[in-house]
């Protein structure tokens, strides 16, 4: 049976607050399988307030992949299934690190399938060296002044420190 999905585009949704080498590794590996990867940066973070604005998260990822025309970066609001329909793409990509990821991802993929029978989610296992890496860990390390060069691109460290400085200045100016 002919299957043209693999030769097609895939949507990689997430918060990317901020993007890490774990996410980048998934995108680079997906480019070997899919013609195009649409990185869809989500507005809603189940109540969590993001560190970076959505515009900044999009712009950081665009900067990282500026030379790779097959990576498209976009913000999206609302339900993933609605966004997928609007793009006429029916394959979603997610990464898996731990058993905890698995349980959450299974629920999500089943819910998406229930809402739109056409959607298929494909999962890529993290590479061992990134298995512990998450956006939350990066925010923790950077806000405590730790080194993260091997975990995120320079642009992330630079923009993080800029935002942190702005916020500290804001706090001081309000005191
Ligand atoms: P979300 O809030 O939607 O989970 P994230 O930005 O945290 O968004 O993650 C987006 C996707 O990337 C998820 O599928 C997540 O499991 C995956 N991911 C995050 N970090 C890694 C990593 N280090 N290795 C592999 N996949 C990862």
Short mmCIF file of C-alpha atoms and ligand atoms in Angstrom, two decimals:
data_model
loop_
_atom_site.label_atom_id
_atom_site.label_comp_id
_atom_site.label_asym_id
_atom_site.label_seq_id
_atom_site.Cartn_x
_atom_site.Cartn_y
_atom_site.Cartn_z
CA UNK A 1 0.00 0.00 0.00
CA UNK A 2 1.35 3.40 -0.95
CA UNK A 3 2.08 5.65 1.99
CA UNK A 4 3.03 9.21 1.26
CA UNK A 5 3.17 10.43 4.86
CA UNK A 6 6.86 9.86 5.31
CA UNK A 7 7.63 11.95 2.24
CA UNK A 8 5.54 14.67 3.73
CA UNK A 9 5.66 17.37 6.37
CA UNK A 10 5.42 16.72 10.08
CA UNK A 11 4.30 19.05 12.86
CA UNK A 12 6.46 19.13 15.98
CA UNK A 13 4.41 20.91 18.65
CA UNK A 14 5.64 22.02 22.06
CA UNK A 15 6.25 24.89 24.43
CA UNK A 16 9.98 25.18 23.65
CA UNK A 17 10.48 27.47 26.67
CA UNK A 18 13.32 27.43 25.72
CA UNK A 19 14.38 25.06 22.94
CA UNK A 20 17.22 22.73 24.03
CA UNK A 21 19.67 20.43 22.23
CA UNK A 22 17.22 17.62 23.10
CA UNK A 23 14.54 19.26 20.91
CA UNK A 24 17.10 20.18 18.24
CA UNK A 25 18.30 16.59 18.08
CA UNK A 26 14.71 15.42 17.47
CA UNK A 27 14.24 18.02 14.69
CA UNK A 28 17.53 17.11 12.99
CA UNK A 29 16.71 13.42 13.04
CA UNK A 30 13.18 14.11 11.77
CA UNK A 31 14.66 15.97 8.78
CA UNK A 32 16.19 12.67 7.68
CA UNK A 33 12.70 11.15 7.52
CA UNK A 34 10.36 14.01 6.63
CA UNK A 35 10.57 16.55 3.84
CA UNK A 36 9.67 19.42 6.14
CA UNK A 37 9.39 19.93 9.90
CA UNK A 38 6.93 22.54 11.14
CA UNK A 39 7.91 23.51 14.68
CA UNK A 40 4.64 24.68 16.23
CA UNK A 41 5.22 26.75 19.35
CA UNK A 42 2.21 26.60 21.65
CA UNK A 43 0.66 29.51 23.50
CA UNK A 44 -1.04 27.45 26.18
CA UNK A 45 1.12 25.77 28.75
CA UNK A 46 -1.55 24.31 30.97
CA UNK A 47 -1.49 27.26 33.35
CA UNK A 48 2.31 27.60 33.51
CA UNK A 49 3.58 31.09 32.86
CA UNK A 50 6.34 30.83 30.26
CA UNK A 51 9.72 32.49 30.82
CA UNK A 52 10.00 33.61 27.19
CA UNK A 53 7.15 35.23 25.29
CA UNK A 54 5.79 33.25 22.38
CA UNK A 55 7.35 35.74 19.92
CA UNK A 56 10.73 35.25 21.52
CA UNK A 57 10.49 31.45 21.55
CA UNK A 58 9.61 31.54 17.84
CA UNK A 59 12.40 33.98 17.03
CA UNK A 60 15.04 31.94 18.91
CA UNK A 61 14.13 28.76 17.00
CA UNK A 62 14.09 30.67 13.69
CA UNK A 63 17.56 32.00 14.41
CA UNK A 64 18.89 28.51 15.18
CA UNK A 65 17.46 27.04 11.96
CA UNK A 66 17.95 30.10 9.74
CA UNK A 67 20.04 28.07 7.27
CA UNK A 68 17.66 25.10 7.13
CA UNK A 69 14.85 25.95 4.75
CA UNK A 70 13.04 22.71 5.56
CA UNK A 71 12.34 23.86 9.11
CA UNK A 72 9.39 26.22 9.46
CA UNK A 73 8.61 27.82 12.84
CA UNK A 74 5.17 29.11 13.77
CA UNK A 75 3.18 30.00 16.88
CA UNK A 76 -0.17 28.33 17.42
CA UNK A 77 -3.11 28.88 19.73
CA UNK A 78 -5.89 26.57 20.75
CA UNK A 79 -6.28 22.90 19.99
CA UNK A 80 -3.51 21.08 18.19
CA UNK A 81 -6.04 19.19 16.03
CA UNK A 82 -7.49 22.49 14.75
CA UNK A 83 -4.03 23.79 13.93
CA UNK A 84 -3.17 20.55 12.13
CA UNK A 85 -6.32 20.80 10.02
CA UNK A 86 -5.47 24.38 9.11
CA UNK A 87 -2.07 23.23 7.82
CA UNK A 88 -3.37 20.17 5.97
CA UNK A 89 -0.72 18.07 7.70
CA UNK A 90 -1.78 14.92 9.49
CA UNK A 91 1.38 13.68 11.17
CA UNK A 92 2.56 14.91 14.55
CA UNK A 93 6.03 14.35 15.98
CA UNK A 94 6.81 14.09 19.69
CA UNK A 95 9.91 13.11 21.62
CA UNK A 96 10.06 10.54 24.39
CA UNK A 97 12.47 10.57 27.31
CA UNK A 98 10.99 8.73 30.24
CA UNK A 99 8.12 6.50 31.28
CA UNK A 100 6.42 9.64 32.61
CA UNK A 101 6.64 11.16 29.10
CA UNK A 102 5.15 7.98 27.70
CA UNK A 103 2.04 8.11 29.88
CA UNK A 104 1.35 11.74 29.05
CA UNK A 105 2.11 11.30 25.36
CA UNK A 106 -0.10 8.23 25.08
CA UNK A 107 -3.03 10.17 26.51
CA UNK A 108 -2.40 13.12 24.22
CA UNK A 109 -2.08 11.05 21.08
CA UNK A 110 -5.23 9.09 21.90
CA UNK A 111 -7.14 12.31 22.58
CA UNK A 112 -5.94 13.81 19.30
CA UNK A 113 -6.89 10.65 17.46
CA UNK A 114 -10.33 10.73 19.04
CA UNK A 115 -10.84 14.34 17.97
CA UNK A 116 -9.48 13.81 14.49
CA UNK A 117 -9.28 10.23 13.26
CA UNK A 118 -6.77 11.21 10.60
CA UNK A 119 -3.99 12.37 12.90
CA UNK A 120 -1.07 10.01 13.50
CA UNK A 121 1.55 10.75 16.15
CA UNK A 122 5.07 9.45 15.63
CA UNK A 123 7.50 9.24 18.52
CA UNK A 124 11.22 9.56 18.52
CA UNK A 125 13.31 8.35 21.43
CA UNK A 126 15.67 10.84 22.95
CA UNK A 127 19.36 10.22 22.47
CA UNK A 128 20.93 8.99 25.71
CA UNK A 129 22.98 12.13 26.27
CA UNK A 130 19.79 14.27 26.22
CA UNK A 131 17.54 11.99 28.20
CA UNK A 132 17.69 14.16 31.34
CA UNK A 133 17.36 17.43 29.46
CA UNK A 134 14.23 19.57 29.74
CA UNK A 135 13.37 23.25 29.36
CA UNK A 136 12.68 23.45 33.11
CA UNK A 137 16.17 22.18 33.96
CA UNK A 138 17.69 24.78 31.66
CA UNK A 139 15.73 27.59 33.33
CA UNK A 140 16.84 26.33 36.73
CA UNK A 141 20.52 26.12 35.73
CA UNK A 142 20.60 29.49 33.98
CA UNK A 143 18.73 31.37 36.68
CA UNK A 144 21.22 30.05 39.26
CA UNK A 145 24.16 31.18 37.12
CA UNK A 146 25.18 27.68 35.99
CA UNK A 147 26.79 26.75 32.70
CA UNK A 148 24.56 25.39 29.96
CA UNK A 149 26.72 25.63 26.82
CA UNK A 150 26.46 21.93 26.12
CA UNK A 151 22.72 21.87 26.65
CA UNK A 152 21.39 24.83 24.68
CA UNK A 153 22.70 27.02 21.82
CA UNK A 154 24.42 30.32 22.72
CA UNK A 155 21.44 32.35 21.57
CA UNK A 156 19.32 30.78 24.33
CA UNK A 157 21.87 31.63 27.04
CA UNK A 158 22.25 35.17 25.70
CA UNK A 159 18.52 35.89 25.48
CA UNK A 160 17.89 34.28 28.87
CA UNK A 161 20.45 36.53 30.55
CA UNK A 162 19.02 39.59 28.79
CA UNK A 163 15.49 38.82 30.04
CA UNK A 164 16.75 38.05 33.54
CA UNK A 165 18.59 41.36 33.69
CA UNK A 166 15.52 43.25 32.48
CA UNK A 167 13.37 41.60 35.10
CA UNK A 168 15.83 42.39 37.88
CA UNK A 169 15.92 46.01 36.72
CA UNK A 170 12.12 46.05 36.67
CA UNK A 171 11.96 44.74 40.23
CA UNK A 172 14.49 47.30 41.47
CA UNK A 173 12.67 50.14 39.70
CA UNK A 174 9.41 49.15 41.39
CA UNK A 175 10.87 49.04 44.88
P1 LIG B 1 5.30 20.37 25.93
O1 LIG B 1 4.99 21.42 26.96
O2 LIG B 1 4.30 20.30 24.82
O3 LIG B 1 5.63 19.02 26.48
P2 LIG B 1 8.14 20.71 25.42
O4 LIG B 1 8.77 21.89 24.77
O5 LIG B 1 8.48 20.46 26.85
O6 LIG B 1 6.59 20.93 25.19
O7 LIG B 1 8.46 19.39 24.61
C1 LIG B 1 8.08 19.25 23.26
C2 LIG B 1 8.35 17.83 22.83
O8 LIG B 1 9.75 17.57 22.84
C3 LIG B 1 7.73 16.75 23.73
O9 LIG B 1 7.33 15.67 22.92
C4 LIG B 1 8.88 16.36 24.63
O10 LIG B 1 8.73 15.04 25.11
C5 LIG B 1 10.04 16.45 23.65
N1 LIG B 1 11.32 16.66 24.32
C6 LIG B 1 11.64 17.61 25.23
N2 LIG B 1 12.92 17.46 25.65
C7 LIG B 1 13.42 16.39 24.99
C8 LIG B 1 14.67 15.68 25.02
N3 LIG B 1 15.67 16.08 25.83
N4 LIG B 1 14.82 14.61 24.20
C9 LIG B 1 13.79 14.20 23.43
N5 LIG B 1 12.58 14.79 23.37
C10 LIG B 1 12.40 15.87 24.14
#
